[in-house]
mmCIF file of C-alpha atoms in Angstrom:
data_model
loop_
_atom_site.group_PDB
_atom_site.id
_atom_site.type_symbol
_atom_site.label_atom_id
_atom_site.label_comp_id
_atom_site.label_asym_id
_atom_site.label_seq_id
_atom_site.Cartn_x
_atom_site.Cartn_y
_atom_site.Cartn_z
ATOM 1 C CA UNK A 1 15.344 -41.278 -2.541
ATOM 2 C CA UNK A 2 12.513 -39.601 -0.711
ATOM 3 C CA UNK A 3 13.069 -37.427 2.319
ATOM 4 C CA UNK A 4 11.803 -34.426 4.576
ATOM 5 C CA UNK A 5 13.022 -31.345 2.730
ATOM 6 C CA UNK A 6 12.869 -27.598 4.296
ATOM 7 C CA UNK A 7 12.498 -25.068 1.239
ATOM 8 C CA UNK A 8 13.967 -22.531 4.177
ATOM 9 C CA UNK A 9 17.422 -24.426 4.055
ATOM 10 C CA UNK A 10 17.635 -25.758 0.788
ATOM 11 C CA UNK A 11 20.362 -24.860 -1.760
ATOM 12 C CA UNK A 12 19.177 -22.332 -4.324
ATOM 13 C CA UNK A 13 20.228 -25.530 -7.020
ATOM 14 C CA UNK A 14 17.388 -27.257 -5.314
ATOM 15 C CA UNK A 15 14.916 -24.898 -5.240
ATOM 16 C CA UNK A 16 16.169 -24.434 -9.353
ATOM 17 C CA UNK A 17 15.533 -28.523 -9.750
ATOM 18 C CA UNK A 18 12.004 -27.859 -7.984
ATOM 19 C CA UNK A 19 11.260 -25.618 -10.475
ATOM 20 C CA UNK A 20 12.692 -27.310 -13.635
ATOM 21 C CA UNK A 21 9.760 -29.849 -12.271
ATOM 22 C CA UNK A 22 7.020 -27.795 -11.719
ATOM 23 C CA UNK A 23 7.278 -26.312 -15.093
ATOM 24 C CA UNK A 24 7.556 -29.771 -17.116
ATOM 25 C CA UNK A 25 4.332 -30.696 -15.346
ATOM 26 C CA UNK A 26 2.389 -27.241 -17.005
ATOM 27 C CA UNK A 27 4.117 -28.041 -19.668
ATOM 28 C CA UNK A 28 2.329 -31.606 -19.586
ATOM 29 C CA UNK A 29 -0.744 -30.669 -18.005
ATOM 30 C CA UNK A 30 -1.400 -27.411 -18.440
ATOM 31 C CA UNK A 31 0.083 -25.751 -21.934
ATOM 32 C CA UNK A 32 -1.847 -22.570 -22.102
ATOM 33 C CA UNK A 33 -0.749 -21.622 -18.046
ATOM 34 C CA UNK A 34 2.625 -19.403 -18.010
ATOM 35 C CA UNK A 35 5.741 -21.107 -16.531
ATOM 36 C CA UNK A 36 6.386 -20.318 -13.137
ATOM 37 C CA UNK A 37 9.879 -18.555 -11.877
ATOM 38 C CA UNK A 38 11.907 -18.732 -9.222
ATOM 39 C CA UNK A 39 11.383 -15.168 -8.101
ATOM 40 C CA UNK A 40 10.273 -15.116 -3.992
ATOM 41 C CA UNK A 41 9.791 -19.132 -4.330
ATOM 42 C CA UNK A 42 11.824 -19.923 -1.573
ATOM 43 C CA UNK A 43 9.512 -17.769 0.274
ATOM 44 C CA UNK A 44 5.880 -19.307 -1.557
ATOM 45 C CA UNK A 45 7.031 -22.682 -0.369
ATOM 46 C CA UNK A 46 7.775 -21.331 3.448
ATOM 47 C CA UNK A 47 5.692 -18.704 4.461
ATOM 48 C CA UNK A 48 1.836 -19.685 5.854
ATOM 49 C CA UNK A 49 -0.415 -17.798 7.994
ATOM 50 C CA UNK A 50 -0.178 -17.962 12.168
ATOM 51 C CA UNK A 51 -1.385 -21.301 13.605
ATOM 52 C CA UNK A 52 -0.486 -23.370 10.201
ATOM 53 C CA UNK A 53 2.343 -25.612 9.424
ATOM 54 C CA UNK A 54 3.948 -27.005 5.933
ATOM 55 C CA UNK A 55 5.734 -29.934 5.766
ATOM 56 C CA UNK A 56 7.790 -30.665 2.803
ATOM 57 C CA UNK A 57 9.406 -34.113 1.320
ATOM 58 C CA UNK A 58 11.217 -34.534 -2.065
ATOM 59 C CA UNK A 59 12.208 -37.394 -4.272
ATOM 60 C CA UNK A 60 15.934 -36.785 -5.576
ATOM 61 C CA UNK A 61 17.451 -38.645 -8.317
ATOM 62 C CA UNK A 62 20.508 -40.328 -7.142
ATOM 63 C CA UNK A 63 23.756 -37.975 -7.628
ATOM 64 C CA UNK A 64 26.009 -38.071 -10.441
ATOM 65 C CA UNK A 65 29.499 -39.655 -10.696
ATOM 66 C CA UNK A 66 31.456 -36.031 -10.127
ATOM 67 C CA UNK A 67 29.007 -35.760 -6.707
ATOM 68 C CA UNK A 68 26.779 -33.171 -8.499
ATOM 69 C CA UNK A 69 23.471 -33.574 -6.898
ATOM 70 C CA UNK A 70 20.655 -35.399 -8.514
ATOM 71 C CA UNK A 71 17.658 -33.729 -9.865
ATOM 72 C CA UNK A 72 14.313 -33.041 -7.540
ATOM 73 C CA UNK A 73 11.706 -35.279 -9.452
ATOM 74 C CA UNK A 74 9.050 -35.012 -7.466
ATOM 75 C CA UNK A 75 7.686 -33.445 -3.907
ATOM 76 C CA UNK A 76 5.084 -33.446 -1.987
ATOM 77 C CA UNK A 77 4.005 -30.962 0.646
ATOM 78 C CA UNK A 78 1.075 -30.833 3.525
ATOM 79 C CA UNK A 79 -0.312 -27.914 4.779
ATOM 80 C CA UNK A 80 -1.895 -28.363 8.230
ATOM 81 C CA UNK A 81 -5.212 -26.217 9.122
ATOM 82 C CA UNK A 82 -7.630 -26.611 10.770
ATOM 83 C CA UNK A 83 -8.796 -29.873 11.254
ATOM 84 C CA UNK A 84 -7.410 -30.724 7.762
ATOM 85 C CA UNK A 85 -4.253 -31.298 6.033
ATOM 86 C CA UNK A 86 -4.058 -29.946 2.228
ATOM 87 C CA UNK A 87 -1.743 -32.569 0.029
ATOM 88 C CA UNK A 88 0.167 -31.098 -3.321
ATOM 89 C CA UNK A 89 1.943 -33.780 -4.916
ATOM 90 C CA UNK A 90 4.269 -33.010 -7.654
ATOM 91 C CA UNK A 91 5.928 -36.021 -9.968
ATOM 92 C CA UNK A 92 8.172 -35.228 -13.204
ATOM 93 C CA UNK A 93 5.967 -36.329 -16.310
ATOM 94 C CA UNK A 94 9.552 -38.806 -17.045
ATOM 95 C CA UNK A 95 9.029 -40.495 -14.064
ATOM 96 C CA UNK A 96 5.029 -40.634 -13.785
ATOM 97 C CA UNK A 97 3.720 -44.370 -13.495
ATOM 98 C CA UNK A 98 6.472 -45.694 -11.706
ATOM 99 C CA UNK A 99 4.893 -45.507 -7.815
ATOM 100 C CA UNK A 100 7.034 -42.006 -7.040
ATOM 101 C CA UNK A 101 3.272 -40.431 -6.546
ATOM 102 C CA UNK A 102 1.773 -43.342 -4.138
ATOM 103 C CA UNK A 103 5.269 -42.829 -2.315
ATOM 104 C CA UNK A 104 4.771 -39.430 -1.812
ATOM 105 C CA UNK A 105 1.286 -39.190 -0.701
ATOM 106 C CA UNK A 106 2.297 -42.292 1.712
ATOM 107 C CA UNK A 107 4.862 -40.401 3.091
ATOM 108 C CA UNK A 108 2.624 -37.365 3.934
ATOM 109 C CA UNK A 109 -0.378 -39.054 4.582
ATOM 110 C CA UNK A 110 1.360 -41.197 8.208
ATOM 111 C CA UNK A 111 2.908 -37.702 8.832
ATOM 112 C CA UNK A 112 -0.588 -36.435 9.086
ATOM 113 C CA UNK A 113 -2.158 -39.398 10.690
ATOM 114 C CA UNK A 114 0.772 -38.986 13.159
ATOM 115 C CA UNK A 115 -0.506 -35.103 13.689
ATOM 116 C CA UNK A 116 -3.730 -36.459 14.513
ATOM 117 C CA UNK A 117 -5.239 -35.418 11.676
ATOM 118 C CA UNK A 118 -8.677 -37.452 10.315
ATOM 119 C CA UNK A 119 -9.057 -35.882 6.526
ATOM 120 C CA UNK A 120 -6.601 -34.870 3.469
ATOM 121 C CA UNK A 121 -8.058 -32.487 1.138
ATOM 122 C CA UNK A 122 -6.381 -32.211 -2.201
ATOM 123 C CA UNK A 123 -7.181 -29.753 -5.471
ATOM 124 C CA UNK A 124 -7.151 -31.478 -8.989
ATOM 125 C CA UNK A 125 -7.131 -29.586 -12.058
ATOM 126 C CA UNK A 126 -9.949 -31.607 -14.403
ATOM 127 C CA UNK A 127 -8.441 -33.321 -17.818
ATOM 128 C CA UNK A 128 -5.297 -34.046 -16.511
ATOM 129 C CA UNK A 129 -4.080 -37.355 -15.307
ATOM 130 C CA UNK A 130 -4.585 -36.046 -11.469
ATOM 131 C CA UNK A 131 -7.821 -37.130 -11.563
ATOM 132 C CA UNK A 132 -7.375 -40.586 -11.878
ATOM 133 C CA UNK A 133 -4.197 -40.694 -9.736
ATOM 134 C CA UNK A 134 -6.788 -39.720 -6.846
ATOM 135 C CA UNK A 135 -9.907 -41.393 -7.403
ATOM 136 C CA UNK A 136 -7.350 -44.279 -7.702
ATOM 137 C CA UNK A 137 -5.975 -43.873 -4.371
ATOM 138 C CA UNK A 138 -10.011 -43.677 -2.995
ATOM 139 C CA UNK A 139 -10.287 -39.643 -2.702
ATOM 140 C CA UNK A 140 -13.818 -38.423 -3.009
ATOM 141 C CA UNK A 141 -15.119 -35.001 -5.369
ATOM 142 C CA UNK A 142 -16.360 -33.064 -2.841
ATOM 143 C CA UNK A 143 -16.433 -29.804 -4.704
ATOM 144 C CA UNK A 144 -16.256 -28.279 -8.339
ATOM 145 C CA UNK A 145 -15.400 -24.924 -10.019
ATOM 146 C CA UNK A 146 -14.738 -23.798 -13.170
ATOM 147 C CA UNK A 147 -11.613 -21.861 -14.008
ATOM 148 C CA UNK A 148 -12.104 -18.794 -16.141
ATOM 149 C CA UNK A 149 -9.511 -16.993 -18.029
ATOM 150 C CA UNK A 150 -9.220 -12.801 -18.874
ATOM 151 C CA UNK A 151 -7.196 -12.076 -21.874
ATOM 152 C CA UNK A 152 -6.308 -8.528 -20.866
ATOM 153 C CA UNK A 153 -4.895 -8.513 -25.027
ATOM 154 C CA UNK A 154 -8.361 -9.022 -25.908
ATOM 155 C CA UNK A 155 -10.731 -6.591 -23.347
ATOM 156 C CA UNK A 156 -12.229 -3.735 -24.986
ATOM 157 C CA UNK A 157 -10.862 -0.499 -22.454
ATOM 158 C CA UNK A 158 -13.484 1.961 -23.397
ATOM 159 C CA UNK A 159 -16.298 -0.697 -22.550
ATOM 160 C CA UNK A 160 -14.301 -1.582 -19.419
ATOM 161 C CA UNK A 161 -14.633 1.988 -18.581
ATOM 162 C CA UNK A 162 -18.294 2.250 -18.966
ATOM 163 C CA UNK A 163 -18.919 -0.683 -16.840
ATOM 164 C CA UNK A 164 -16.438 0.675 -13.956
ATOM 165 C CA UNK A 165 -18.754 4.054 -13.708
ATOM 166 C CA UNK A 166 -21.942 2.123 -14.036
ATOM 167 C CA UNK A 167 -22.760 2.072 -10.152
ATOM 168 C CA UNK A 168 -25.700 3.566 -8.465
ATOM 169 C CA UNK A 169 -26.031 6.525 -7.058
ATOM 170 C CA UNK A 170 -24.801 6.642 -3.341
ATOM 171 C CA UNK A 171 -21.886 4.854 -3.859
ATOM 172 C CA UNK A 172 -17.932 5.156 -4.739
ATOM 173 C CA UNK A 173 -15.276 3.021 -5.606
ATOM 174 C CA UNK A 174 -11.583 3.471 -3.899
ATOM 175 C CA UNK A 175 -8.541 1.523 -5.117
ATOM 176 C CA UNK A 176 -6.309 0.227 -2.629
ATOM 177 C CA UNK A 177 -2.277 -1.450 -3.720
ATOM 178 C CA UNK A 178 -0.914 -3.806 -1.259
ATOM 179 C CA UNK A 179 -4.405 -4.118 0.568
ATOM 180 C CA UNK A 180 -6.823 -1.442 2.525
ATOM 181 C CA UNK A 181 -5.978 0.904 4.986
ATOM 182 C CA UNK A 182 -6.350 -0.388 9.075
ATOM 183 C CA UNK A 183 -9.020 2.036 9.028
ATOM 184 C CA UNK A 184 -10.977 0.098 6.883
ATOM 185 C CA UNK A 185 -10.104 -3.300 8.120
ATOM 186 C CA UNK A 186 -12.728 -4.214 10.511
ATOM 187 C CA UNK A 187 -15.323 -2.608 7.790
ATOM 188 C CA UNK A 188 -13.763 -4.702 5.110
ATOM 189 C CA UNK A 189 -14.343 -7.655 7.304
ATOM 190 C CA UNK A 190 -17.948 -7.505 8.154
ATOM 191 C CA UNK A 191 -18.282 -7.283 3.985
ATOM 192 C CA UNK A 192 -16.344 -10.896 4.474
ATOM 193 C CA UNK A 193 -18.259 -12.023 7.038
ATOM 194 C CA UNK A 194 -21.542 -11.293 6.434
ATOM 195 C CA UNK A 195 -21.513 -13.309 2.753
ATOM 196 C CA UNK A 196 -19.383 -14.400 -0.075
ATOM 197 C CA UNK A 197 -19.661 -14.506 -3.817
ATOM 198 C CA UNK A 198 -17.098 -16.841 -3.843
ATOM 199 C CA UNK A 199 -14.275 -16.853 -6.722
ATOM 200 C CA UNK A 200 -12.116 -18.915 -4.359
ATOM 201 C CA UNK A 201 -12.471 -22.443 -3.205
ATOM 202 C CA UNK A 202 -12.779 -23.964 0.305
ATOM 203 C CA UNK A 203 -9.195 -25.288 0.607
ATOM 204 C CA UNK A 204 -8.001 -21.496 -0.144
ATOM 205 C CA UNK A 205 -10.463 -19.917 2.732
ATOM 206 C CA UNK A 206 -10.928 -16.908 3.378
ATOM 207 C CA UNK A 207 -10.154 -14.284 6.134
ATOM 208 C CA UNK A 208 -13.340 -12.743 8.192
ATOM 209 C CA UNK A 209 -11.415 -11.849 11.317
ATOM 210 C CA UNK A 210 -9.643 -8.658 11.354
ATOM 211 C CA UNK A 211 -6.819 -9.631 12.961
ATOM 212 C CA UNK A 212 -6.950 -13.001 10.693
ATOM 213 C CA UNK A 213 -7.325 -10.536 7.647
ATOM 214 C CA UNK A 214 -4.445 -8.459 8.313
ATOM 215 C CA UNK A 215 -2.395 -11.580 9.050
ATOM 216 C CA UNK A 216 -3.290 -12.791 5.671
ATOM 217 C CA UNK A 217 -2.292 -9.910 3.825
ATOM 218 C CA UNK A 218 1.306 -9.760 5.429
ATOM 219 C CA UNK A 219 1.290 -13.582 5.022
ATOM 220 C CA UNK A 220 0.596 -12.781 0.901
ATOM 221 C CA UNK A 221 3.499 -10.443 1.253
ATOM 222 C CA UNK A 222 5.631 -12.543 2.794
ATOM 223 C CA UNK A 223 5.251 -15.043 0.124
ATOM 224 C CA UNK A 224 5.726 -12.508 -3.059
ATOM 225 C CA UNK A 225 2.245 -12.175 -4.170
ATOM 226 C CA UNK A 226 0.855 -8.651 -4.196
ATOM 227 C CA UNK A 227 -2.798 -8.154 -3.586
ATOM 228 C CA UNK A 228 -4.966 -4.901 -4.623
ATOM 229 C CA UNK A 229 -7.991 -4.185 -3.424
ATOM 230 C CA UNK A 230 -11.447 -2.265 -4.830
ATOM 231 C CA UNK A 231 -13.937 -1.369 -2.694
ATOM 232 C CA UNK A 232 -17.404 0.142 -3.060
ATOM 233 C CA UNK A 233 -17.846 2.334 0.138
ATOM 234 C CA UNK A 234 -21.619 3.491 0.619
ATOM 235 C CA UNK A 235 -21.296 7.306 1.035
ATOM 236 C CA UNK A 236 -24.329 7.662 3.930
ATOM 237 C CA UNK A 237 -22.803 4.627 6.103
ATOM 238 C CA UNK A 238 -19.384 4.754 5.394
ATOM 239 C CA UNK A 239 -19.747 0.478 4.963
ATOM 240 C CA UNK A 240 -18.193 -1.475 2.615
ATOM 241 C CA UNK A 241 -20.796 -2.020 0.761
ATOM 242 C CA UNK A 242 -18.554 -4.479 -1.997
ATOM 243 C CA UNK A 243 -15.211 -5.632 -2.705
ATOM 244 C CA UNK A 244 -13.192 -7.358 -5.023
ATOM 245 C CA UNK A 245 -9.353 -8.945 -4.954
ATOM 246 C CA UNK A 246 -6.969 -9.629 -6.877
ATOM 247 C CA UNK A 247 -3.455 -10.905 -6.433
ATOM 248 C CA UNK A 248 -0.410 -10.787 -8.853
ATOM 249 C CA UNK A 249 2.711 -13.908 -7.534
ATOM 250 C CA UNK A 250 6.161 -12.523 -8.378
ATOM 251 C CA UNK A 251 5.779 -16.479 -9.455
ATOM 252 C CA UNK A 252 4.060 -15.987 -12.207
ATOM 253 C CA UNK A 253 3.402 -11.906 -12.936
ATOM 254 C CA UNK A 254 1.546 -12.363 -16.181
ATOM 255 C CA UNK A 255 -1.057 -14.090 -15.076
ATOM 256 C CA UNK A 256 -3.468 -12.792 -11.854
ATOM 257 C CA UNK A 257 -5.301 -14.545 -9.336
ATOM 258 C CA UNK A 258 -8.611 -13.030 -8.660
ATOM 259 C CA UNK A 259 -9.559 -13.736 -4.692
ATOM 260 C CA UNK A 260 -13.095 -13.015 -2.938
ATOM 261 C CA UNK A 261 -15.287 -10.774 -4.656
ATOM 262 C CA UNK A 262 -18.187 -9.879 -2.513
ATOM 263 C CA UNK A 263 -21.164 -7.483 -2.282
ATOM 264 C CA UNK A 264 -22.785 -7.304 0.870
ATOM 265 C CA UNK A 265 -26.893 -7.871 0.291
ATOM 266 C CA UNK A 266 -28.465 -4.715 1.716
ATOM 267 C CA UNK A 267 -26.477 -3.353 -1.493
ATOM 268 C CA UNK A 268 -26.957 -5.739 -4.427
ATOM 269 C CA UNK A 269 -28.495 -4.688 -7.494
ATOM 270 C CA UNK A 270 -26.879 -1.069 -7.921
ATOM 271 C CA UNK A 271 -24.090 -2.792 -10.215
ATOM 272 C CA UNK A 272 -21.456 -2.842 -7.923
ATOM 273 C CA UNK A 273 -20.442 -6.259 -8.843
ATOM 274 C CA UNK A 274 -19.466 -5.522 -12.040
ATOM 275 C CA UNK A 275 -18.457 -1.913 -11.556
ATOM 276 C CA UNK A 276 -15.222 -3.043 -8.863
ATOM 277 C CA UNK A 277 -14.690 -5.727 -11.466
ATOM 278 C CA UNK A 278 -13.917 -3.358 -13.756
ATOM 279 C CA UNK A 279 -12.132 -1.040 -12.194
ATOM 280 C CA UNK A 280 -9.753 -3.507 -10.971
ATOM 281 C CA UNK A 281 -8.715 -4.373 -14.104
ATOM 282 C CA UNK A 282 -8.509 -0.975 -15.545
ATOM 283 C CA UNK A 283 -6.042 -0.067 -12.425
ATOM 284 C CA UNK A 284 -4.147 -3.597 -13.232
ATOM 285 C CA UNK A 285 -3.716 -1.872 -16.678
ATOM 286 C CA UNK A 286 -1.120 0.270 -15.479
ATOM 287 C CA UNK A 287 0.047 -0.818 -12.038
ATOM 288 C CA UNK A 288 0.997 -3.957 -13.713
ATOM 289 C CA UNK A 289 1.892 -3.662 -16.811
ATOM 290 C CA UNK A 290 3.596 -6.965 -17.264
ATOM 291 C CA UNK A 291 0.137 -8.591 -16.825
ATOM 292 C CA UNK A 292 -1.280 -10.728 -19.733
ATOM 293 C CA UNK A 293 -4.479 -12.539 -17.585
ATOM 294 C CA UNK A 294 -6.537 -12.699 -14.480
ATOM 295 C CA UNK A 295 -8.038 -16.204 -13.994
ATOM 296 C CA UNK A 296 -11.031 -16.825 -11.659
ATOM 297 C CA UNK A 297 -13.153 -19.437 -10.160
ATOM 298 C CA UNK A 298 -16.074 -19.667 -9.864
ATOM 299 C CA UNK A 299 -19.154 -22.431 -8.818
ATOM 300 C CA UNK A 300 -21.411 -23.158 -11.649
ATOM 301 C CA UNK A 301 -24.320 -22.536 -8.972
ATOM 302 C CA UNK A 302 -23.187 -19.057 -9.098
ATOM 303 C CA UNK A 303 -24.854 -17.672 -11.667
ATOM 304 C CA UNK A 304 -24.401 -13.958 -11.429
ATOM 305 C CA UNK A 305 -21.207 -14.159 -10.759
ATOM 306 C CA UNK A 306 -20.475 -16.037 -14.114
ATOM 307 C CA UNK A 307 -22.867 -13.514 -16.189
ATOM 308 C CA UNK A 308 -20.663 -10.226 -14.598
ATOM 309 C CA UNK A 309 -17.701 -12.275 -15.548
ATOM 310 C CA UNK A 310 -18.369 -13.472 -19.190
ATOM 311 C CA UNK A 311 -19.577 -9.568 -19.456
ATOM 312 C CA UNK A 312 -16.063 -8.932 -18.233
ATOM 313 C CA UNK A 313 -14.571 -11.351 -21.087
ATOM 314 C CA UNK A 314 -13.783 -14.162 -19.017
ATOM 315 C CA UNK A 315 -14.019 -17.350 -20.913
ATOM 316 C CA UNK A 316 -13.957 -21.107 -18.976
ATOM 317 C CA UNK A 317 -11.095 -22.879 -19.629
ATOM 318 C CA UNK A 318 -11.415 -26.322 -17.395
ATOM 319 C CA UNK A 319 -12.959 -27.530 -14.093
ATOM 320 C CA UNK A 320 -11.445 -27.332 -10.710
ATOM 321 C CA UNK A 321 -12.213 -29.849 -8.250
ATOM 322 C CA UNK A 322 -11.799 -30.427 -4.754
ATOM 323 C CA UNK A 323 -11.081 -34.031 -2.846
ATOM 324 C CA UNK A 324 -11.267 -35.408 0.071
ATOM 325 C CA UNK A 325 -10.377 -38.825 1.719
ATOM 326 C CA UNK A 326 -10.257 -40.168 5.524
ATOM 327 C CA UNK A 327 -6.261 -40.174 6.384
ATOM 328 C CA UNK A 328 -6.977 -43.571 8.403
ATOM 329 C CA UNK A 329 -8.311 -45.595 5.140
ATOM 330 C CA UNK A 330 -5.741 -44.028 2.668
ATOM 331 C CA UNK A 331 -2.669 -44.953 4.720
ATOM 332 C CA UNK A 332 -4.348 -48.492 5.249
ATOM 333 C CA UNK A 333 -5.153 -48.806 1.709
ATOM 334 C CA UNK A 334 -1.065 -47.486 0.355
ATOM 335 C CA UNK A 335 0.280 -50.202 2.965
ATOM 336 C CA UNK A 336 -1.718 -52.657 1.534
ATOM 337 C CA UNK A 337 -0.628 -52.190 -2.273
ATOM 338 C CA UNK A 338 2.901 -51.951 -1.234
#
């Protein structure tokens, strides 16, 4: 049985099945990633930023004899921005290959041809059986990263320490829990704005506004994932001259997301990239000391990005790819196999 679910509403034994689901599929797909927990879930699954909208369905297995409910197999959500909705389509690995995943998408993709809505952009993790489910269904690659993993177990602290101090002259790097001051905000912005070294993708876009910046750090909040900040402030200026985020889910705390790191170009080559790098994960060290790995991504194009991180101790893991497909041809197409 498939139907519209609200993670807001739903009993906590439901959000429990969800994740008894989620964590068979790493399990499947993804050994080496930690399993996820239910701490603040409720909350990742609600909470989005002003002017965007998630809409949930789940497939339930029918209930038991005594009543108890049936187990959550599979869901699919949609999150509407922009002019695009973003599908994420989970199916048990028991139940794969039995149409629950062209079901789902179905579901969401008339909801979102309904909304008025012309594209669905998905993200599928490379060598894993994603990738065929799509391309299957006629999504296009539009976009490809590589995931890179930190072993915090494995970094060498005294040469972390080096690298942190090894900026130029001029400069000075300020650590900021939770996000940066308001003071800084419309600073920390124009860093945004002005141009990206990119260790994010374009279905996780980032904030250049001010007001869209603060909105996105309450929204991370909101949702149980803390971010910190480093900055490199130039001294003479007072600009942010570079910056570098990560975030740490009360989801899965052993295992960071690193966001946008950026250095404005009036200020590259003083070694700023690798300096906030550093110093992020030397402040991780101890504000986090549950934390086991930071993974990253990053474009193959960028190549100085990938030097400062394999410097770092990063090491690729698997590609990361982004797909598209016209929401008028995919509905057309599911109809038509049904």
């Amino acid at each position: 049985m498939v139907r519209e679910w609200d993670p807001r509403t739903a009993s906590s034994a439901e959000i429990a099945s969800l994740l008894d689901t989620l964590n068979a599929i790493l399990a499947a797909d993804l050994p080496q990633d930690p399993p996820w927990r239910e701490n603040s879930l409720r909350e990742y699954l609600t909470e989005v930023m002003p002017g965007e909208r998630r809409i949930s369905w789940v497939a339930q297995a029918e209930a038991a004899a005594d009543g108890t409910a049936g187990a959550i197999l599979g869901q699919v959500h949609v999150l509407l921005l922009g002019d695009i909705g973003v599908l994420e389509v989970l199916v048990h690995p028991d139940v794969r290959r039995t149409s629950l995943g062209r079901t789902l998408v179905l579901v969401a993709a008339r909801r979102v041809y309904q909304e008025g809505f012309r594209s669905i952009g998905v993200e599928v993790v490379g060598d894993t059986p994603a990738v065929g489910f799509y391309e299957s269904l006629g999504f296009t690659r539009e976009y490809v990263e590589t995931r890179s993993v930190l072993d915090l177990t494995a970094v060498d602290w005294t040469e972390l320490t080096e690298m942190s101090s090894g900026i130029g002259a001029g400069y000075h790097l300020e650590f900021w829990p939770g996000g940066p001051p308001d003071v800084l905000i419309e600073a920390y912005a124009r860093a945004k704005a002005e141009v990206r070294d990119v260790d994010d993708g374009e279905l996780r876009p980032s904030s250049y506004d001010p007001q869209r910046l603060r909105d996105s750090l309450d929204c991370l909040h909101r949702r149980g994932m803390k971010p910190y900040i480093v900055l490199a402030l130039h001294e003479q200026s007072g600009e942010v001259a570079g910056l570098t985020e990560v975030v740490v889910p009360a989801q899965h705390p052993t295992r960071a997301d690193q966001y946008d790191t950026i250095v404005a170009q009036d200020h590259r080559g003083y070694g700023i990239d690798r300096a906030i790098k550093a110093r992020m994960l030397l402040e991780l060290r101890s504000a986090e000391p549950e934390l086991t790995e930071v993974q990253t991504w990053n474009a193959q194009a960028n190549e100085a990005m990938l030097k400062v991180n394999a410097e770092l101790g990063y090491r690729p893991d698997r590609e990361w790819c982004e797909y598209s497909v016209d929401v008028a041809e995919l509905v057309h197409r599911l109809d038509a196999g049904r």
